[in-house]
């Protein structure tokens, strides 16, 4: 029987990615929980927000809960949008507004280095069991390009590539992304935990 | 004639690294400046500190001045030591104390992901001309290992390696480090600027 994981996020793109990268798990979204609460992401770091989300949902179910907090850190913006990545443009989860705002902030700025970071927290019975993180370095393009992925994927070219994550497509993105790296650590930890 | 760069740092290890990676430049340390001031690193980010250092020295010479602010960001320590990397153990530039403090903070913590980041600022006539940054992802080892490099090199294994930067040695480190990546961007920019 496959182990079940409840992913504590309302972002179904994240659930899809996690599901496609964890074929040996039954990955459920929040519809597995009755009336899941809105969790305010009041933390100042990915780890704090990911922990908030994992614990809030874990208090409502005996199952394993996985939270994912992730975002983009742009060096010449002193790490912005960071924990505000999903609401940078003023409207939670509006990718187009977020990308537009980012390009505006970087207008005329030559230094475009950035990284995507992901912090996963695994919880059960209201307690954090472990956390896992991953990051991918890259550069912000001058204009969005490509139709794959979500979030800032059309503007983010991973190091060594001219193309954005959105252009490179799911297979390449999921072989090197921040989320892929942290999920790899999760699965290695889980294989010990489930023994 | 090779272009001259004055490196605005008292850390001679940084000057050595920059010199070895910029063979086509005459790389000078602060002894090229009469009575260089102590620059208080009061910024909250690498970019802010690097800018402070570059501008302070650039006001004293008409030559090109390059500042380097860099450090280690550990994910499970919410980005510490960050801008405090050089004085984390309580004594500016004491690598042994810094490494010891880092290991103590990470005792019992499984998530060891981290990155080295470097932000270069190039200045002339008291103005910043450009900034360049680079980062390398990796993991913090359980114990220091190797004799090369400086700073946290004995504790930092770049992604894909089990060995620390200190073990891997100068050639491998300088092919992939945060400083190498940012210097690569600098030289590409300079080749246009010096035309």
GROMACS .gro file of C-alpha atoms in nm:
model
  390
    1UNK     CA    1   0.000   0.000   0.000
    2UNK     CA    2   0.128   0.344  -0.086
    3UNK     CA    3   0.186   0.584   0.203
    4UNK     CA    4  -0.058   0.875   0.208
    5UNK     CA    5   0.049   1.237   0.235
    6UNK     CA    6  -0.188   1.529   0.276
    7UNK     CA    7  -0.043   1.838   0.116
    8UNK     CA    8  -0.132   2.147   0.321
    9UNK     CA    9  -0.174   2.402   0.045
   10UNK     CA   10  -0.450   2.560  -0.158
   11UNK     CA   11  -0.213   2.593  -0.453
   12UNK     CA   12  -0.315   2.303  -0.675
   13UNK     CA   13  -0.014   2.360  -0.902
   14UNK     CA   14   0.208   2.266  -0.610
   15UNK     CA   15  -0.003   1.958  -0.537
   16UNK     CA   16   0.024   1.853  -0.902
   17UNK     CA   17   0.402   1.893  -0.904
   18UNK     CA   18   0.444   1.706  -0.577
   19UNK     CA   19   0.216   1.427  -0.701
   20UNK     CA   20   0.407   1.388  -1.025
   21UNK     CA   21   0.738   1.373  -0.839
   22UNK     CA   22   0.618   1.128  -0.571
   23UNK     CA   23   0.476   0.840  -0.776
   24UNK     CA   24   0.510   0.600  -0.483
   25UNK     CA   25   0.286   0.806  -0.255
   26UNK     CA   26  -0.083   0.876  -0.251
   27UNK     CA   27  -0.071   1.256  -0.256
   28UNK     CA   28  -0.396   1.422  -0.141
   29UNK     CA   29  -0.489   1.786  -0.143
   30UNK     CA   30  -0.680   1.968   0.130
   31UNK     CA   31  -1.010   1.824   0.013
   32UNK     CA   32  -0.912   1.524   0.228
   33UNK     CA   33  -0.975   1.748   0.531
   34UNK     CA   34  -1.319   1.867   0.648
   35UNK     CA   35  -1.336   2.246   0.643
   36UNK     CA   36  -0.964   2.311   0.630
   37UNK     CA   37  -0.885   2.647   0.791
   38UNK     CA   38  -0.723   2.938   0.611
   39UNK     CA   39  -0.372   2.952   0.752
   40UNK     CA   40  -0.232   3.305   0.770
   41UNK     CA   41   0.125   3.303   0.643
   42UNK     CA   42   0.258   3.545   0.901
   43UNK     CA   43   0.611   3.402   0.919
   44UNK     CA   44   0.917   3.591   0.807
   45UNK     CA   45   1.083   3.290   0.648
   46UNK     CA   46   0.983   2.996   0.431
   47UNK     CA   47   1.058   2.762   0.722
   48UNK     CA   48   0.829   2.955   0.957
   49UNK     CA   49   0.542   2.963   0.707
   50UNK     CA   50   0.582   2.602   0.608
   51UNK     CA   51   0.576   2.502   0.975
   52UNK     CA   52   0.265   2.712   1.041
   53UNK     CA   53   0.081   2.541   0.756
   54UNK     CA   54   0.193   2.187   0.841
   55UNK     CA   55   0.101   2.215   1.209
   56UNK     CA   56  -0.236   2.383   1.150
   57UNK     CA   57  -0.352   2.102   0.922
   58UNK     CA   58  -0.184   1.827   1.121
   59UNK     CA   59  -0.398   1.914   1.423
   60UNK     CA   60  -0.704   1.806   1.221
   61UNK     CA   61  -0.596   1.463   1.102
   62UNK     CA   62  -0.385   1.171   1.224
   63UNK     CA   63  -0.235   1.136   0.874
   64UNK     CA   64   0.104   1.258   0.756
   65UNK     CA   65   0.082   1.621   0.649
   66UNK     CA   66   0.328   1.790   0.417
   67UNK     CA   67   0.350   2.168   0.379
   68UNK     CA   68   0.547   2.350   0.111
   69UNK     CA   69   0.647   2.712   0.140
   70UNK     CA   70   0.850   2.839  -0.145
   71UNK     CA   71   0.934   3.149  -0.341
   72UNK     CA   72   1.177   3.354  -0.538
   73UNK     CA   73   1.468   3.555  -0.394
   74UNK     CA   74   1.615   3.819  -0.623
   75UNK     CA   75   1.959   3.939  -0.514
   76UNK     CA   76   1.939   4.296  -0.641
   77UNK     CA   77   1.601   4.334  -0.466
   78UNK     CA   78   1.761   4.227  -0.136
   79UNK     CA   79   1.581   3.893  -0.145
   80UNK     CA   80   1.234   4.015  -0.249
   81UNK     CA   81   0.973   3.889  -0.324
   82UNK     CA   82   1.072   3.605  -0.083
   83UNK     CA   83   0.787   3.504   0.146
   84UNK     CA   84   0.563   3.750  -0.039
   85UNK     CA   85   0.617   3.573  -0.372
   86UNK     CA   86   0.256   3.462  -0.413
   87UNK     CA   87   0.110   3.806  -0.335
   88UNK     CA   88   0.384   4.036  -0.465
   89UNK     CA   89   0.162   4.202  -0.724
   90UNK     CA   90  -0.107   4.275  -0.464
   91UNK     CA   91  -0.340   3.982  -0.522
   92UNK     CA   92  -0.274   3.639  -0.372
   93UNK     CA   93  -0.187   3.382  -0.637
   94UNK     CA   94  -0.221   3.617  -0.936
   95UNK     CA   95   0.079   3.499  -1.138
   96UNK     CA   96   0.040   3.760  -1.412
   97UNK     CA   97   0.037   4.052  -1.169
   98UNK     CA   98   0.329   3.904  -0.976
   99UNK     CA   99   0.542   3.863  -1.289
  100UNK     CA  100   0.453   4.213  -1.407
  101UNK     CA  101   0.552   4.367  -1.073
  102UNK     CA  102   0.882   4.178  -1.071
  103UNK     CA  103   0.974   4.301  -1.418
  104UNK     CA  104   0.886   4.656  -1.317
  105UNK     CA  105   1.107   4.641  -1.009
  106UNK     CA  106   1.397   4.509  -1.216
  107UNK     CA  107   1.364   4.763  -1.497
  108UNK     CA  108   1.711   4.895  -1.583
  109UNK     CA  109   1.882   4.664  -1.335
  110UNK     CA  110   2.158   4.455  -1.484
  111UNK     CA  111   2.219   4.214  -1.199
  112UNK     CA  112   1.938   3.958  -1.241
  113UNK     CA  113   2.058   3.668  -1.026
  114UNK     CA  114   1.792   3.495  -0.822
  115UNK     CA  115   1.699   3.163  -0.674
  116UNK     CA  116   1.386   2.963  -0.616
  117UNK     CA  117   1.373   2.814  -0.267
  118UNK     CA  118   1.142   2.552  -0.125
  119UNK     CA  119   1.103   2.444   0.236
  120UNK     CA  120   0.896   2.136   0.313
  121UNK     CA  121   0.773   2.053   0.662
  122UNK     CA  122   0.638   1.710   0.742
  123UNK     CA  123   0.407   1.688   1.043
  124UNK     CA  124   0.198   1.436   1.229
  125UNK     CA  125  -0.023   1.464   1.539
  126UNK     CA  126   0.038   1.838   1.549
  127UNK     CA  127   0.415   1.806   1.564
  128UNK     CA  128   0.681   1.874   1.301
  129UNK     CA  129   0.870   1.552   1.224
  130UNK     CA  130   1.131   1.697   0.990
  131UNK     CA  131   1.198   1.971   0.738
  132UNK     CA  132   1.369   1.954   0.401
  133UNK     CA  133   1.482   2.231   0.173
  134UNK     CA  134   1.611   2.282  -0.176
  135UNK     CA  135   1.708   2.571  -0.400
  136UNK     CA  136   1.794   2.636  -0.761
  137UNK     CA  137   2.005   2.930  -0.876
  138UNK     CA  138   1.920   3.126  -1.189
  139UNK     CA  139   1.851   3.458  -1.355
  140UNK     CA  140   1.542   3.671  -1.417
  141UNK     CA  141   1.474   3.719  -1.788
  142UNK     CA  142   1.381   4.053  -1.949
  143UNK     CA  143   1.037   3.925  -2.056
  144UNK     CA  144   0.819   3.624  -1.974
  145UNK     CA  145   0.856   3.329  -2.204
  146UNK     CA  146   0.700   2.983  -2.229
  147UNK     CA  147   0.368   2.838  -2.123
  148UNK     CA  148   0.460   2.557  -1.880
  149UNK     CA  149   0.490   2.569  -1.504
  150UNK     CA  150   0.332   2.836  -1.283
  151UNK     CA  151   0.427   3.130  -1.062
  152UNK     CA  152   0.745   3.301  -1.178
  153UNK     CA  153   0.844   3.010  -1.407
  154UNK     CA  154   0.813   3.222  -1.727
  155UNK     CA  155   1.072   3.469  -1.593
  156UNK     CA  156   1.320   3.231  -1.428
  157UNK     CA  157   1.603   3.074  -1.628
  158UNK     CA  158   1.799   2.821  -1.421
  159UNK     CA  159   2.177   2.858  -1.418
  160UNK     CA  160   2.331   2.725  -1.738
  161UNK     CA  161   2.015   2.782  -1.945
  162UNK     CA  162   1.887   3.073  -2.154
  163UNK     CA  163   1.531   2.938  -2.141
  164UNK     CA  164   1.281   2.986  -1.860
  165UNK     CA  165   1.141   2.702  -1.650
  166UNK     CA  166   0.814   2.760  -1.840
  167UNK     CA  167   0.993   2.701  -2.173
  168UNK     CA  168   1.205   2.411  -2.053
  169UNK     CA  169   0.894   2.218  -1.955
  170UNK     CA  170   0.795   1.991  -1.673
  171UNK     CA  171   1.055   1.716  -1.723
  172UNK     CA  172   1.357   1.942  -1.716
  173UNK     CA  173   1.213   2.165  -1.443
  174UNK     CA  174   1.131   1.866  -1.224
  175UNK     CA  175   1.483   1.726  -1.266
  176UNK     CA  176   1.647   2.031  -1.109
  177UNK     CA  177   1.394   2.250  -0.932
  178UNK     CA  178   1.396   2.369  -0.572
  179UNK     CA  179   1.090   2.151  -0.512
  180UNK     CA  180   1.250   1.845  -0.675
  181UNK     CA  181   1.558   1.879  -0.456
  182UNK     CA  182   1.362   1.909  -0.134
  183UNK     CA  183   1.128   1.623  -0.230
  184UNK     CA  184   1.431   1.403  -0.297
  185UNK     CA  185   1.543   1.464   0.060
  186UNK     CA  186   1.193   1.394   0.187
  187UNK     CA  187   1.170   1.057   0.011
  188UNK     CA  188   1.509   0.951   0.135
  189UNK     CA  189   1.405   1.041   0.493
  190UNK     CA  190   1.066   0.870   0.450
  191UNK     CA  191   1.218   0.544   0.337
  192UNK     CA  192   1.385   0.523   0.679
  193UNK     CA  193   1.081   0.652   0.868
  194UNK     CA  194   0.838   0.401   0.714
  195UNK     CA  195   1.059   0.099   0.789
  196UNK     CA  196   4.843   4.714  -2.009
  197UNK     CA  197   4.630   4.524  -1.762
  198UNK     CA  198   4.342   4.713  -1.602
  199UNK     CA  199   4.392   4.777  -1.230
  200UNK     CA  200   4.134   4.692  -0.966
  201UNK     CA  201   4.161   4.787  -0.602
  202UNK     CA  202   3.988   4.532  -0.386
  203UNK     CA  203   3.818   4.702  -0.092
  204UNK     CA  204   3.866   4.437   0.175
  205UNK     CA  205   4.103   4.357   0.460
  206UNK     CA  206   4.046   3.986   0.401
  207UNK     CA  207   4.358   3.885   0.211
  208UNK     CA  208   4.213   3.542   0.137
  209UNK     CA  209   3.949   3.714  -0.073
  210UNK     CA  210   4.213   3.922  -0.250
  211UNK     CA  211   4.412   3.607  -0.326
  212UNK     CA  212   4.109   3.430  -0.470
  213UNK     CA  213   4.006   3.727  -0.679
  214UNK     CA  214   4.363   3.766  -0.805
  215UNK     CA  215   4.389   3.403  -0.905
  216UNK     CA  216   4.056   3.420  -1.089
  217UNK     CA  217   4.132   3.749  -1.268
  218UNK     CA  218   4.468   3.680  -1.438
  219UNK     CA  219   4.411   3.961  -1.687
  220UNK     CA  220   4.382   4.227  -1.417
  221UNK     CA  221   4.627   4.384  -1.181
  222UNK     CA  222   4.449   4.313  -0.854
  223UNK     CA  223   4.564   4.532  -0.564
  224UNK     CA  224   4.472   4.513  -0.201
  225UNK     CA  225   4.408   4.810   0.028
  226UNK     CA  226   4.779   4.878   0.068
  227UNK     CA  227   4.738   5.073  -0.259
  228UNK     CA  228   4.542   5.332  -0.057
  229UNK     CA  229   4.694   5.567   0.200
  230UNK     CA  230   4.538   5.510   0.541
  231UNK     CA  231   4.231   5.321   0.422
  232UNK     CA  232   3.944   5.370   0.668
  233UNK     CA  233   3.774   5.092   0.862
  234UNK     CA  234   3.434   5.056   0.697
  235UNK     CA  235   3.162   4.952   0.940
  236UNK     CA  236   2.952   4.680   0.779
  237UNK     CA  237   2.620   4.806   0.908
  238UNK     CA  238   2.408   4.687   0.614
  239UNK     CA  239   2.144   4.420   0.643
  240UNK     CA  240   2.229   4.255   0.313
  241UNK     CA  241   2.540   4.159   0.119
  242UNK     CA  242   2.452   4.419  -0.144
  243UNK     CA  243   2.427   4.696   0.114
  244UNK     CA  244   2.759   4.606   0.278
  245UNK     CA  245   2.938   4.560  -0.050
  246UNK     CA  246   2.815   4.901  -0.164
  247UNK     CA  247   2.925   5.065   0.163
  248UNK     CA  248   3.276   4.926   0.122
  249UNK     CA  249   3.310   5.007  -0.248
  250UNK     CA  250   3.194   5.367  -0.208
  251UNK     CA  251   3.401   5.441   0.102
  252UNK     CA  252   3.724   5.338  -0.072
  253UNK     CA  253   3.627   5.481  -0.407
  254UNK     CA  254   3.608   5.830  -0.253
  255UNK     CA  255   3.985   5.807  -0.187
  256UNK     CA  256   4.113   5.710  -0.532
  257UNK     CA  257   4.027   5.768  -0.897
  258UNK     CA  258   4.094   5.400  -0.972
  259UNK     CA  259   3.838   5.122  -1.016
  260UNK     CA  260   3.740   4.980  -0.678
  261UNK     CA  261   3.586   4.637  -0.627
  262UNK     CA  262   3.418   4.533  -0.305
  263UNK     CA  263   3.313   4.180  -0.216
  264UNK     CA  264   3.060   4.101   0.051
  265UNK     CA  265   2.983   3.739   0.090
  266UNK     CA  266   2.871   3.480   0.337
  267UNK     CA  267   2.690   3.164   0.418
  268UNK     CA  268   2.311   3.126   0.445
  269UNK     CA  269   2.188   2.816   0.626
  270UNK     CA  270   1.823   2.736   0.560
  271UNK     CA  271   1.738   2.577   0.893
  272UNK     CA  272   1.894   2.876   1.073
  273UNK     CA  273   1.665   3.110   0.878
  274UNK     CA  274   1.956   3.239   0.671
  275UNK     CA  275   2.213   3.283   0.949
  276UNK     CA  276   2.504   3.356   0.966
  277UNK     CA  277   2.441   3.568   0.651
  278UNK     CA  278   2.596   3.915   0.680
  279UNK     CA  279   2.742   3.811   1.016
  280UNK     CA  280   2.939   3.524   0.862
  281UNK     CA  281   3.283   3.669   0.938
  282UNK     CA  282   3.201   3.748   1.303
  283UNK     CA  283   2.951   3.472   1.385
  284UNK     CA  284   3.167   3.316   1.657
  285UNK     CA  285   3.216   3.653   1.827
  286UNK     CA  286   3.552   3.757   1.685
  287UNK     CA  287   3.585   3.915   1.339
  288UNK     CA  288   3.759   3.683   1.095
  289UNK     CA  289   3.820   3.399   1.339
  290UNK     CA  290   3.741   3.105   1.111
  291UNK     CA  291   3.783   2.839   1.380
  292UNK     CA  292   3.538   3.008   1.619
  293UNK     CA  293   3.292   3.069   1.335
  294UNK     CA  294   3.297   2.706   1.222
  295UNK     CA  295   3.262   2.586   1.581
  296UNK     CA  296   2.961   2.811   1.643
  297UNK     CA  297   2.795   2.692   1.321
  298UNK     CA  298   2.833   2.326   1.414
  299UNK     CA  299   2.693   2.397   1.760
  300UNK     CA  300   2.387   2.573   1.615
  301UNK     CA  301   2.325   2.280   1.380
  302UNK     CA  302   2.367   2.009   1.641
  303UNK     CA  303   2.086   1.754   1.601
  304UNK     CA  304   1.944   1.934   1.297
  305UNK     CA  305   1.898   1.710   0.998
  306UNK     CA  306   1.826   1.975   0.734
  307UNK     CA  307   2.175   2.105   0.643
  308UNK     CA  308   2.111   2.287   0.316
  309UNK     CA  309   2.295   2.615   0.273
  310UNK     CA  310   2.444   2.842   0.014
  311UNK     CA  311   2.745   3.065  -0.018
  312UNK     CA  312   2.656   3.400  -0.171
  313UNK     CA  313   2.882   3.673  -0.302
  314UNK     CA  314   2.788   4.025  -0.407
  315UNK     CA  315   3.049   4.236  -0.586
  316UNK     CA  316   3.014   4.611  -0.627
  317UNK     CA  317   3.235   4.799  -0.870
  318UNK     CA  318   3.278   5.170  -0.804
  319UNK     CA  319   3.464   5.468  -0.941
  320UNK     CA  320   3.471   5.834  -0.836
  321UNK     CA  321   3.252   5.758  -0.537
  322UNK     CA  322   2.974   5.605  -0.746
  323UNK     CA  323   2.865   5.244  -0.792
  324UNK     CA  324   2.904   5.142  -1.156
  325UNK     CA  325   2.751   4.797  -1.134
  326UNK     CA  326   2.696   4.499  -0.907
  327UNK     CA  327   2.731   4.129  -0.974
  328UNK     CA  328   2.629   3.834  -0.767
  329UNK     CA  329   2.672   3.461  -0.756
  330UNK     CA  330   2.574   3.174  -0.532
  331UNK     CA  331   2.650   2.807  -0.487
  332UNK     CA  332   2.412   2.564  -0.319
  333UNK     CA  333   2.536   2.296  -0.084
  334UNK     CA  334   2.519   2.126   0.254
  335UNK     CA  335   2.687   2.174   0.591
  336UNK     CA  336   2.892   1.873   0.695
  337UNK     CA  337   2.888   1.719   1.044
  338UNK     CA  338   3.257   1.801   1.102
  339UNK     CA  339   3.518   2.019   0.935
  340UNK     CA  340   3.733   1.849   0.678
  341UNK     CA  341   4.016   1.955   0.448
  342UNK     CA  342   4.284   2.220   0.470
  343UNK     CA  343   4.226   2.438   0.161
  344UNK     CA  344   4.021   2.753   0.129
  345UNK     CA  345   3.915   2.974   0.419
  346UNK     CA  346   3.607   3.077   0.615
  347UNK     CA  347   3.344   2.803   0.624
  348UNK     CA  348   3.507   2.606   0.341
  349UNK     CA  349   3.588   2.305   0.565
  350UNK     CA  350   3.217   2.267   0.650
  351UNK     CA  351   3.058   2.338   0.311
  352UNK     CA  352   3.007   2.061   0.055
  353UNK     CA  353   2.875   2.197  -0.275
  354UNK     CA  354   2.570   2.022  -0.422
  355UNK     CA  355   2.666   1.694  -0.587
  356UNK     CA  356   2.977   1.645  -0.370
  357UNK     CA  357   3.041   1.472  -0.037
  358UNK     CA  358   3.367   1.665   0.010
  359UNK     CA  359   3.401   2.016   0.149
  360UNK     CA  360   3.538   2.310  -0.052
  361UNK     CA  361   3.847   2.280   0.168
  362UNK     CA  362   3.895   1.918   0.060
  363UNK     CA  363   3.809   1.976  -0.305
  364UNK     CA  364   4.084   2.234  -0.335
  365UNK     CA  365   4.129   2.563  -0.511
  366UNK     CA  366   4.079   2.447  -0.870
  367UNK     CA  367   3.745   2.279  -0.815
  368UNK     CA  368   3.624   2.547  -0.573
  369UNK     CA  369   3.718   2.825  -0.814
  370UNK     CA  370   3.534   2.655  -1.099
  371UNK     CA  371   3.200   2.667  -0.921
  372UNK     CA  372   3.208   2.900  -0.623
  373UNK     CA  373   2.983   3.196  -0.547
  374UNK     CA  374   3.284   3.422  -0.598
  375UNK     CA  375   3.378   3.258  -0.930
  376UNK     CA  376   3.026   3.306  -1.065
  377UNK     CA  377   3.009   3.670  -0.971
  378UNK     CA  378   3.361   3.739  -1.103
  379UNK     CA  379   3.262   3.579  -1.433
  380UNK     CA  380   2.982   3.833  -1.461
  381UNK     CA  381   3.219   4.114  -1.367
  382UNK     CA  382   3.470   4.024  -1.636
  383UNK     CA  383   3.204   3.999  -1.901
  384UNK     CA  384   3.074   4.344  -1.802
  385UNK     CA  385   3.428   4.488  -1.786
  386UNK     CA  386   3.512   4.373  -2.135
  387UNK     CA  387   3.234   4.602  -2.260
  388UNK     CA  388   3.318   4.883  -2.018
  389UNK     CA  389   3.687   4.898  -2.108
  390UNK     CA  390   3.623   4.914  -2.483
   0.00000   0.00000   0.00000
